[in-house]
Amino acid sequence: MSYVVLARKYRPRTFPEMVGQEHVVQALTNALSSQRLHHAYLFTGTRGIGKTTVSRILAKSLNCVGPDGNGGITASPCGVCQPCLDIDAGRFVDYTELDAASNRGVDEVQALLEQAVYKPVQGRFKVFMIDEVHMLTGHAFNAMLKTLEEPPEYLKFVLATTDPQKVPVTVLSRCLQFNLRPMAPETVHVHLDRVLQAEGVPADAHALRLLARAARGSMRDALSLTDQAIAYGSGKIEEAGVRQMLGSVDRSHVFKLVKALAEGDGKTVVDISDQLREHGWSAGSTLEEMCAVLQRMAVIQAVPGSADDGDEETAQIARLAAAMPPDETQLLYSMCLNGRAELGLAADEYAALTMVLLRLLAFKPAQKKTLNDAAPRAAVAPARASAPAMTTSAVAAPPGRVLPVVEPKPQRVQPTARPVPPGGRTGSDVMGVPVRVQAEPTRETPAPATAYTPTPEGDFWHGLVQELIAREAVTALVRELALQSQLVARDEGHWMLRVERESLNQGASRERLQAALKAAGHDVRLGVEVGAVTDSPARRNNAAAAARQKAAEDIILNDPFVQDLMRDFGARIVPGSIKPH
C-alpha cells in the first residue's frame, strides 16, 4: 500500500478532532444541535488551518444518516454511514468542491449553479464548497449573487478564502463568516507529539519545538515539515538534524549575540556573524530567533515572576534580561524585526545581517554625560574654586534683553592653546567665568506639561528660542529640540541642554540647532543630556496658553447675561467652545 502523508492521514474527520479552532467548532456544533442552519458559510484564515476540513465535516453533519440509516442532522457524524464514507473519499455526488484558483470564470460558476435546480441525489442537502473564492472574477461573483442570497432549501454554500479583503461586500453580507486562527506553536507542538506517538517515531522535544515554530501557525505545514524531518533523520527526529534541515540557528549563538550586544562587544558580534556564514545558517532565521529571545526577555523584565527556573533556556534568557536595560531590549527587538525585511534587499544576506547587528551597536544608548565631564571646563574650574568676593554685572543677551549673571572679579587666566574668539581677542584677553550648573530636580515624576518651575537660565533660553522660531531659523525636529529642552548650564563656548526623551537627542538636530545659534550670534558648542525637565520654552508657552484660556473662560462664566441664561433656562457652555483671542 502506498504511503499516505501525515497531513492527509491525520486530517480531522469530526469536530472534536479539530485542533486550535474551538471557537468555530463550538459555534457550528451549537447551530447543528439546535438546527439553526444558515444557507451560506464563509471560512477565512491562512493556509493549512482547517478551512477545507471544517467544510467536509459540516457536509457530513448535514447528510449523516447514522449507522442504522435513520439518523438526522447531527454535530457528531458517525463516519461509518455511506454519506460519511463517500464525503471522506471525495465521491459523494451531492458534495461539490470548486477550486476558484483554476475555475475562476463566469462559465465555471454558471455550470455549478445549473446543478442547483436539481434536488440531492443521495443526501439530505447539496453542498457547494468554493475554495479560494476571492480569486473569482467580478462577473463570476455577480452570477452567483442571487442564488447565494436565496438558494433552494436543500442547498448550502460553503466558501473558503485566505484573503477575505478581496471578497466583495455583497458576498460577505450574504454569508455567516468564521475566522479560523493561526495556531500557536504550543498547540502545534502538542499535536505533533500526539501524531508521532501514534506513528511510533522517536522525536526530540526541542526538535518538535523548532518544527512548530517553523510552521508559522499552519498545521498542514507542520505535518509536512515533520514528514520531511522523518525522512531526513532516517526514521527519527533529532534537534541537530531539524536545525540543519530548516537552516535554523542554534540558540547558543543567539544567546552569545545578545550578550555581546548588551556588553557592546563589536568584535564578538562580527566573529559570530562569520561563524553563521561558515555553517550556512540562515541570516533570516538568526534575526527571527533573536526576536523570539528578546521578546521573552522583555516579558521577564516586565513580569519578573514569569520565568520558569526549571528550564535551562529560560534561566539563560532571564540572565540576559537582567544584564540589559528594558529600553535597550525594546530597541534591539524593533531593529531585529525591521532588519529581517532588509535582508532580501542586499546582494549578500550575511553582509546585511552584519550591518543589522552593527546598527544595534551604533544605536546603543550611550552613557549620559554632564557638563562637568567636558574637557574645556578644566581651565575655568580653578578660577571658580578660588573665586573671591562676587559682583553682579550683565552679559550681552539677544537684542533688547539683559541677563543678570554672577561673575568673580576679573582674574587673568593663563593662556592655553585656545582659538582666537570673534572680535580679534587673543586667549590671554579672555576672562574666566564660572560654570553655572542648575541642581537636578529631586522629584522623580515629570511635571505636567502646563506647569514649570522658573530657573535662572529659563528666561534667557525662552526668549532666545522664541526669537529663533519667529525668524524661522529652526523648524521640524530642530524646533522641537529647542522647545522641549531646558538650558541647565552655560559657560563661554559651551551650553548644556536637557531633554526628557531620548528621541530628541539626535546628532543632526543638535548640529542644526547649534548652527542656528551661531547665526544668531552665539558661537557655542551644544551638549544634550536626558533627564527631568522643569523649565522649557514649551512648558512656558503651554502655561501661558493655559492662563489665557482660563482668563477667557472666566470672562464668559462671570458675564451676567450668561449667568442668567444658565440659571433661568438651564443653559450650559459647550466644552471647548471658548477660545481666547
CSV table of N, CA and C in Angstrom, one decimal, residues 251-263 289-290 292-294 296-298 300-301 312-326 328-329 332:
chain,number,residue,atom,x,y,z
A,251,ARG,N,20.4,28.1,19.3
A,251,ARG,CA,20.1,29.2,20.3
A,251,ARG,C,21.3,29.7,21.1
A,252,SER,N,22.3,28.8,21.2
A,252,SER,CA,23.5,29.2,21.9
A,252,SER,C,24.2,30.4,21.2
A,253,HIS,N,24.2,30.4,19.8
A,253,HIS,CA,24.8,31.5,19.1
A,253,HIS,C,23.9,32.8,19.3
A,254,VAL,N,22.6,32.6,19.4
A,254,VAL,CA,21.8,33.8,19.6
A,254,VAL,C,22.0,34.4,21.0
A,255,PHE,N,22.2,33.5,22.0
A,255,PHE,CA,22.5,34.0,23.4
A,255,PHE,C,23.8,34.7,23.4
A,256,LYS,N,24.8,34.2,22.7
A,256,LYS,CA,26.1,34.9,22.6
A,256,LYS,C,26.0,36.2,21.9
A,257,LEU,N,25.2,36.3,20.9
A,257,LEU,CA,25.0,37.6,20.2
A,257,LEU,C,24.3,38.6,21.1
A,258,VAL,N,23.3,38.2,21.8
A,258,VAL,CA,22.6,39.1,22.6
A,258,VAL,C,23.5,39.6,23.8
A,259,LYS,N,24.3,38.7,24.3
A,259,LYS,CA,25.2,39.0,25.4
A,259,LYS,C,26.2,40.0,24.9
A,260,ALA,N,26.8,39.8,23.7
A,260,ALA,CA,27.8,40.7,23.2
A,260,ALA,C,27.2,42.0,22.9
A,261,LEU,N,25.9,42.1,22.4
A,261,LEU,CA,25.3,43.4,22.2
A,261,LEU,C,25.0,44.1,23.5
A,262,ALA,N,24.7,43.4,24.5
A,262,ALA,CA,24.5,44.0,25.8
A,262,ALA,C,25.7,44.6,26.4
A,263,GLU,N,26.9,44.0,26.1
A,263,GLU,CA,28.2,44.4,26.6
A,263,GLU,C,28.8,45.4,25.6
A,289,GLU,N,15.2,34.2,15.5
A,289,GLU,CA,15.5,33.6,16.9
A,289,GLU,C,15.8,34.8,17.8
A,290,MET,N,16.5,35.8,17.4
A,290,MET,CA,16.8,36.9,18.3
A,290,MET,C,15.6,37.6,18.7
A,292,ALA,N,12.6,36.3,19.0
A,292,ALA,CA,12.0,35.4,20.0
A,292,ALA,C,12.6,35.5,21.4
A,293,VAL,N,14.0,35.5,21.4
A,293,VAL,CA,14.7,35.6,22.7
A,293,VAL,C,14.4,37.0,23.3
A,294,LEU,N,14.5,38.1,22.5
A,294,LEU,CA,14.3,39.4,23.1
A,294,LEU,C,12.9,39.6,23.6
A,296,ARG,N,11.0,37.3,24.9
A,296,ARG,CA,10.9,36.6,26.2
A,296,ARG,C,11.6,37.4,27.3
A,297,MET,N,12.7,38.0,26.9
A,297,MET,CA,13.5,38.9,27.8
A,297,MET,C,12.6,40.1,28.2
A,298,ALA,N,11.9,40.7,27.3
A,298,ALA,CA,11.0,41.8,27.6
A,298,ALA,C,9.9,41.4,28.6
A,300,ILE,N,10.0,38.9,30.8
A,300,ILE,CA,10.6,38.7,32.1
A,300,ILE,C,11.0,40.0,32.8
A,301,GLN,N,11.4,41.0,32.0
A,301,GLN,CA,11.7,42.3,32.6
A,301,GLN,C,10.4,43.0,33.1
A,312,GLU,N,16.5,25.4,31.6
A,312,GLU,CA,17.8,26.0,31.5
A,312,GLU,C,17.8,27.1,30.4
A,313,GLU,N,17.0,27.0,29.3
A,313,GLU,CA,17.0,28.0,28.3
A,313,GLU,C,16.3,29.3,28.9
A,314,THR,N,15.2,29.1,29.6
A,314,THR,CA,14.6,30.2,30.3
A,314,THR,C,15.4,30.9,31.3
A,315,ALA,N,16.2,30.1,32.0
A,315,ALA,CA,17.1,30.6,33.0
A,315,ALA,C,18.2,31.5,32.4
A,316,GLN,N,18.7,31.0,31.2
A,316,GLN,CA,19.7,31.8,30.5
A,316,GLN,C,19.1,33.1,29.9
A,317,ILE,N,17.8,33.0,29.4
A,317,ILE,CA,17.2,34.2,29.0
A,317,ILE,C,17.0,35.2,30.1
A,318,ALA,N,16.6,34.7,31.3
A,318,ALA,CA,16.4,35.5,32.5
A,318,ALA,C,17.7,36.3,32.9
A,319,ARG,N,18.9,35.6,32.7
A,319,ARG,CA,20.2,36.2,33.0
A,319,ARG,C,20.4,37.3,32.0
A,320,LEU,N,20.1,37.1,30.7
A,320,LEU,CA,20.3,38.2,29.7
A,320,LEU,C,19.4,39.3,30.0
A,321,ALA,N,18.1,39.0,30.5
A,321,ALA,CA,17.2,40.1,30.8
A,321,ALA,C,17.7,41.0,31.9
A,322,ALA,N,18.4,40.4,32.9
A,322,ALA,CA,18.9,41.1,34.0
A,322,ALA,C,20.1,42.0,33.6
A,323,ALA,N,20.8,41.6,32.5
A,323,ALA,CA,22.0,42.3,32.1
A,323,ALA,C,21.7,43.4,31.1
A,324,MET,N,20.5,43.5,30.6
A,324,MET,CA,20.2,44.5,29.6
A,324,MET,C,19.0,45.4,30.1
A,325,PRO,N,19.1,46.7,30.0
A,325,PRO,CA,18.0,47.6,30.4
A,325,PRO,C,16.8,47.3,29.5
A,326,PRO,N,15.6,47.5,30.1
A,326,PRO,CA,14.3,47.3,29.3
A,326,PRO,C,14.2,48.1,28.0
A,328,GLU,N,16.6,49.2,26.2
A,328,GLU,CA,17.5,48.7,25.2
A,328,GLU,C,17.0,47.4,24.6
A,329,THR,N,16.3,46.6,25.4
A,329,THR,CA,15.7,45.3,24.9
A,329,THR,C,14.7,45.7,23.8
A,332,LEU,N,16.5,46.8,20.6
A,332,LEU,CA,17.0,45.7,19.8
A,332,LEU,C,15.9,44.8,19.1
